Amino acid sequence: ISDKNPEDNPVSINSVSSVEGKTRPTLNNYNLKIKSFWNKLGEYKIKLNVRDANEGLEEIIFNGNITQGPYEFVVNPFVSTNSNGAAYDLLTTKAQREAYVQEKLLEDWTNTIKYNPEPLWVCSEYSSQLMTNFHGFPEATGYSGFNLDSIYYYRGTYKDNGKYGLPVYLVGVSGEPYGHAMNAILTGDDITKFEDWCFIEPQRDAINVKPGQLYIPSTCYIDIRAPAKTRSGEQLTNVSIIRFRVNNGVGKLDWINNENPNSKIIKNRK
């Protein structure tokens, strides 16, 4: 939405906001961009606070409608997963996004849970907990306290479900001498470019982990899995979206999930 002749209507727009929280509106001069959240459909309202030439204040309400696409599942690795991550959407460079992710990692507590042999708490639990705290699962139910023994017993907690609203995904590493689970977020612009992904080691609060560092072998396969949204609005877990083959530290696209014509994986940042 844009005003092609703003000089004909001399008002200044002070702010823009969603009335009911279904959308994520942003304003650049007189260009208004509206994005919906994953699980929101139906009518929405946007509120503009404007000041006219006589310094009078006024609220203007825009109405619109969010319609359902034809896809069985959708994955968009470029945008926040809820309003808690709105600040991330405003960042414009890979470096800015990674600095923001690092800041939130240091704030998060996932790395403070210690390894446990029984009940088992290892790399898969660390990566699942980090995705819960960062990505979130809106309809999830289960243990949501912060007792350490209970966290071990239930293999996680929903205490901070979706606290950061960032599209952090699960990563499975297959290589010698062992497999490993960790996380990743797409801070670059192209889902198919290995170097555009920021790999996260949740046990160490480390970002930009490269092949040959920590628990990623120099030669391996890296499978990235996302909690896609189904046609009914439910979130799935562990849908493989892309796989890279890493050879002597260099990652190349090996496979991307294009098999289902009714699926949609957003591949480029707009």
Short mmCIF file of C-alpha atoms in Angstrom, two decimals:
data_model
loop_
_atom_site.label_atom_id
_atom_site.label_comp_id
_atom_site.label_asym_id
_atom_site.label_seq_id
_atom_site.Cartn_x
_atom_site.Cartn_y
_atom_site.Cartn_z
CA ILE A 1 0.00 0.00 0.00
CA SER A 2 1.46 3.39 -0.90
CA ASP A 3 0.45 7.02 -1.37
CA LYS A 4 1.73 7.98 -4.83
CA ASN A 5 0.95 11.67 -4.30
CA PRO A 6 1.53 12.45 -0.62
CA GLU A 7 1.88 16.16 -1.41
CA ASP A 8 -1.88 16.23 -2.19
CA ASN A 9 -2.67 15.14 1.35
CA PRO A 10 -0.21 16.97 3.61
CA VAL A 11 -0.20 14.85 6.75
CA SER A 12 2.62 13.31 8.73
CA ILE A 13 2.22 9.74 9.91
CA ASN A 14 3.45 9.39 13.48
CA SER A 15 3.02 5.64 13.87
CA VAL A 16 1.35 2.52 12.51
CA SER A 17 0.17 -0.50 14.48
CA SER A 18 -1.97 -3.61 14.29
CA VAL A 19 -5.29 -3.31 16.12
CA GLU A 20 -5.76 -6.99 16.97
CA GLY A 21 -2.24 -8.39 16.55
CA LYS A 22 -2.87 -10.39 13.37
CA THR A 23 -0.36 -8.48 11.26
CA ARG A 24 3.08 -6.90 11.33
CA PRO A 25 2.80 -3.45 9.67
CA THR A 26 5.88 -1.36 8.83
CA LEU A 27 6.05 2.13 7.38
CA ASN A 28 8.73 3.67 5.14
CA ASN A 29 7.82 7.28 4.36
CA TYR A 30 4.40 6.86 2.71
CA ASN A 31 4.80 3.16 1.86
CA LEU A 32 2.96 0.80 4.18
CA LYS A 33 3.87 -2.90 4.16
CA ILE A 34 1.66 -5.43 5.94
CA LYS A 35 2.66 -9.02 6.73
CA SER A 36 0.47 -11.54 8.50
CA PHE A 37 1.57 -14.01 11.15
CA TRP A 38 1.60 -17.72 10.34
CA ASN A 39 -1.53 -18.71 12.18
CA LYS A 40 -3.76 -15.70 11.49
CA LEU A 41 -6.59 -15.58 8.94
CA GLY A 42 -9.63 -13.40 8.34
CA GLU A 43 -10.26 -9.68 8.71
CA TYR A 44 -7.54 -7.45 10.12
CA LYS A 45 -7.31 -3.77 11.05
CA ILE A 46 -4.36 -1.36 10.86
CA LYS A 47 -4.27 1.91 12.82
CA LEU A 48 -2.43 4.99 11.53
CA ASN A 49 -1.79 7.92 13.86
CA VAL A 50 -1.48 11.03 11.68
CA ARG A 51 -0.95 14.75 12.16
CA ASP A 52 -2.44 17.13 9.58
CA ALA A 53 -1.16 20.49 8.35
CA ASN A 54 -3.00 22.24 11.20
CA GLU A 55 -1.23 20.05 13.79
CA GLY A 56 -4.42 18.15 14.51
CA LEU A 57 -4.16 14.50 15.56
CA GLU A 58 -6.28 11.78 14.00
CA GLU A 59 -6.51 8.00 13.95
CA ILE A 60 -7.23 6.27 10.64
CA ILE A 61 -8.27 2.61 10.55
CA PHE A 62 -7.60 0.44 7.48
CA ASN A 63 -9.41 -2.87 7.02
CA GLY A 64 -8.20 -5.89 5.08
CA ASN A 65 -8.55 -9.64 4.84
CA ILE A 66 -5.97 -12.42 5.25
CA THR A 67 -6.83 -15.36 3.00
CA GLN A 68 -5.54 -18.92 3.14
CA GLY A 69 -3.07 -20.09 0.51
CA PRO A 70 -3.33 -23.42 -1.36
CA TYR A 71 -0.31 -24.95 0.36
CA GLU A 72 -0.20 -27.98 2.65
CA PHE A 73 2.70 -26.47 4.53
CA VAL A 74 4.68 -23.25 4.42
CA VAL A 75 8.17 -22.43 5.69
CA ASN A 76 9.45 -18.85 5.70
CA PRO A 77 12.94 -18.68 7.26
CA PHE A 78 13.27 -14.93 6.75
CA VAL A 79 10.72 -13.46 9.15
CA SER A 80 10.00 -13.54 12.86
CA THR A 81 7.59 -16.18 14.11
CA ASN A 82 5.62 -13.89 16.42
CA SER A 83 5.52 -10.26 17.54
CA ASN A 84 8.37 -10.83 20.02
CA GLY A 85 10.75 -10.92 17.07
CA ALA A 86 9.48 -7.77 15.35
CA ALA A 87 12.79 -5.95 15.91
CA TYR A 88 14.59 -8.69 13.96
CA ASP A 89 12.45 -7.97 10.88
CA LEU A 90 13.69 -4.38 10.78
CA LEU A 91 17.36 -5.36 10.49
CA THR A 92 18.83 -5.03 7.01
CA THR A 93 22.19 -6.86 6.99
CA LYS A 94 23.49 -10.31 7.84
CA ALA A 95 25.86 -8.83 10.42
CA GLN A 96 23.02 -6.98 12.17
CA ARG A 97 20.88 -10.10 12.33
CA GLU A 98 23.71 -12.20 13.71
CA ALA A 99 24.54 -9.62 16.37
CA TYR A 100 20.86 -9.65 17.40
CA VAL A 101 20.79 -13.46 17.54
CA GLN A 102 23.97 -13.51 19.64
CA GLU A 103 22.47 -10.98 22.05
CA LYS A 104 19.38 -13.13 22.55
CA LEU A 105 21.45 -16.31 22.90
CA LEU A 106 23.41 -14.75 25.74
CA GLU A 107 20.12 -13.73 27.36
CA ASP A 108 18.61 -17.22 26.98
CA TRP A 109 19.22 -19.97 29.55
CA THR A 110 19.32 -23.14 27.39
CA ASN A 111 23.10 -23.48 27.68
CA THR A 112 22.90 -23.47 31.50
CA ILE A 113 21.20 -26.88 31.62
CA LYS A 114 23.96 -29.42 32.26
CA TYR A 115 24.46 -32.71 30.45
CA ASN A 116 22.56 -35.52 32.15
CA PRO A 117 22.88 -39.28 31.53
CA GLU A 118 19.48 -40.26 32.95
CA PRO A 119 16.99 -38.87 32.11
CA LEU A 120 19.02 -38.15 29.02
CA TRP A 121 19.88 -34.53 28.26
CA VAL A 122 22.28 -34.26 25.33
CA CYS A 123 22.61 -32.35 22.05
CA SER A 124 19.12 -33.23 20.80
CA GLU A 125 17.54 -31.82 23.97
CA TYR A 126 19.62 -28.63 23.82
CA SER A 127 18.63 -27.99 20.20
CA SER A 128 14.94 -28.75 20.80
CA GLN A 129 14.83 -26.47 23.83
CA LEU A 130 16.49 -23.63 21.95
CA MET A 131 13.98 -23.92 19.10
CA THR A 132 11.14 -23.87 21.63
CA ASN A 133 12.44 -20.69 23.25
CA PHE A 134 13.31 -18.94 19.99
CA HIS A 135 10.88 -20.18 17.33
CA GLY A 136 8.03 -21.28 19.58
CA PHE A 137 5.04 -23.58 19.21
CA PRO A 138 1.83 -21.54 19.74
CA GLU A 139 -0.52 -24.47 20.41
CA ALA A 140 1.89 -26.61 22.43
CA THR A 141 0.92 -27.95 25.84
CA GLY A 142 3.10 -29.67 28.38
CA TYR A 143 5.41 -28.95 31.27
CA SER A 144 6.05 -25.21 31.61
CA GLY A 145 7.85 -24.91 34.92
CA PHE A 146 11.52 -24.34 35.66
CA ASN A 147 12.43 -27.17 38.01
CA LEU A 148 15.62 -28.83 36.79
CA ASP A 149 14.58 -32.39 37.62
CA SER A 150 11.27 -31.85 35.81
CA ILE A 151 13.02 -30.34 32.79
CA TYR A 152 15.15 -33.48 32.58
CA TYR A 153 12.13 -35.74 33.09
CA TYR A 154 9.97 -34.04 30.44
CA ARG A 155 12.98 -33.43 28.16
CA GLY A 156 12.30 -29.72 28.08
CA THR A 157 9.94 -27.00 29.21
CA TYR A 158 7.54 -24.57 27.53
CA LYS A 159 8.28 -21.91 30.15
CA ASP A 160 9.65 -19.50 27.53
CA ASN A 161 7.82 -20.87 24.49
CA GLY A 162 8.39 -18.44 21.61
CA LYS A 163 9.95 -15.82 23.89
CA TYR A 164 12.23 -14.46 21.16
CA GLY A 165 10.07 -15.06 18.06
CA LEU A 166 13.02 -15.90 15.79
CA PRO A 167 13.04 -18.51 12.98
CA VAL A 168 15.62 -20.81 14.59
CA TYR A 169 15.51 -24.36 13.21
CA LEU A 170 16.85 -27.80 14.09
CA VAL A 171 20.03 -29.13 12.48
CA GLY A 172 21.11 -32.75 12.16
CA VAL A 173 24.80 -33.34 11.41
CA SER A 174 25.78 -36.73 9.96
CA GLY A 175 29.49 -37.49 9.74
CA GLU A 176 32.46 -39.21 11.31
CA PRO A 177 33.10 -39.83 14.13
CA TYR A 178 29.58 -39.03 15.38
CA GLY A 179 26.25 -37.42 14.61
CA HIS A 180 25.17 -34.21 16.28
CA ALA A 181 22.12 -31.97 16.79
CA MET A 182 22.33 -28.19 16.86
CA ASN A 183 20.46 -25.19 15.41
CA ALA A 184 20.55 -22.70 12.55
CA ILE A 185 18.96 -19.45 11.44
CA LEU A 186 19.04 -17.98 7.92
CA THR A 187 20.66 -14.57 8.35
CA GLY A 188 21.58 -14.17 4.68
CA ASP A 189 19.31 -13.76 1.66
CA ASP A 190 19.33 -17.16 -0.09
CA ILE A 191 18.19 -20.41 1.50
CA THR A 192 20.27 -22.50 -0.94
CA LYS A 193 23.61 -20.86 -0.08
CA PHE A 194 25.44 -22.64 2.73
CA GLU A 195 27.28 -19.46 3.74
CA ASP A 196 23.97 -17.61 4.23
CA TRP A 197 23.08 -19.87 7.16
CA CYS A 198 24.25 -19.09 10.68
CA PHE A 199 24.85 -22.35 12.56
CA ILE A 200 24.32 -22.22 16.32
CA GLU A 201 25.78 -24.44 19.02
CA PRO A 202 23.20 -24.12 21.82
CA GLN A 203 25.45 -25.71 24.45
CA ARG A 204 28.02 -22.93 24.00
CA ASP A 205 25.94 -19.89 22.95
CA ALA A 206 28.12 -19.93 19.83
CA ILE A 207 27.02 -18.60 16.43
CA ASN A 208 28.57 -18.90 12.98
CA VAL A 209 29.98 -22.33 13.75
CA LYS A 210 31.87 -23.56 10.68
CA PRO A 211 32.75 -27.07 9.47
CA GLY A 212 35.78 -28.24 11.43
CA GLN A 213 34.73 -26.23 14.51
CA LEU A 214 33.15 -27.63 17.69
CA TYR A 215 30.97 -30.59 16.68
CA ILE A 216 30.72 -30.11 12.89
CA PRO A 217 33.13 -32.37 10.99
CA SER A 218 34.94 -30.95 7.96
CA THR A 219 33.18 -33.56 5.81
CA CYS A 220 29.56 -34.36 6.61
CA TYR A 221 25.90 -33.88 5.68
CA ILE A 222 23.88 -31.12 7.34
CA ASP A 223 20.09 -31.48 7.37
CA ILE A 224 17.97 -28.47 8.38
CA ARG A 225 14.47 -29.09 9.71
CA ALA A 226 11.75 -26.53 10.33
CA PRO A 227 8.39 -26.57 12.13
CA ALA A 228 6.25 -25.92 9.07
CA LYS A 229 2.69 -24.63 9.16
CA THR A 230 -0.02 -26.97 7.81
CA ARG A 231 -3.11 -25.97 5.84
CA SER A 232 -5.18 -26.04 9.04
CA GLY A 233 -2.74 -23.74 10.81
CA GLU A 234 -1.09 -26.41 12.93
CA GLN A 235 2.69 -26.54 13.22
CA LEU A 236 4.60 -29.66 12.32
CA THR A 237 7.97 -30.59 13.78
CA ASN A 238 11.07 -31.82 12.02
CA VAL A 239 10.05 -31.28 8.42
CA SER A 240 13.29 -31.51 6.46
CA ILE A 241 13.54 -28.45 4.23
CA ILE A 242 17.13 -28.52 2.93
CA ARG A 243 20.32 -30.56 3.10
CA PHE A 244 23.92 -29.55 2.43
CA ARG A 245 26.90 -31.75 1.68
CA VAL A 246 30.10 -30.51 3.28
CA ASN A 247 33.39 -31.66 1.76
CA ASN A 248 36.67 -30.48 3.28
CA GLY A 249 34.89 -27.56 4.92
CA VAL A 250 32.98 -26.38 1.83
CA GLY A 251 29.19 -26.70 1.93
CA LYS A 252 27.11 -27.18 -1.22
CA LEU A 253 23.38 -27.70 -1.74
CA ASP A 254 22.57 -31.42 -1.83
CA TRP A 255 18.74 -31.41 -1.68
CA ILE A 256 15.82 -29.06 -1.10
CA ASN A 257 12.26 -30.08 -0.34
CA ASN A 258 10.51 -29.44 -3.65
CA GLU A 259 8.84 -32.85 -3.83
CA ASN A 260 5.38 -31.78 -2.71
CA PRO A 261 3.70 -29.39 -5.19
CA ASN A 262 1.41 -28.18 -2.41
CA SER A 263 4.27 -27.10 -0.17
CA LYS A 264 5.88 -23.69 -0.18
CA ILE A 265 9.37 -22.95 1.07
CA ILE A 266 10.36 -19.30 0.74
CA LYS A 267 13.84 -19.32 -0.78
CA ASN A 268 14.83 -15.66 -1.00
CA ARG A 269 14.56 -12.64 1.23
CA LYS A 270 12.42 -9.89 -0.30
#
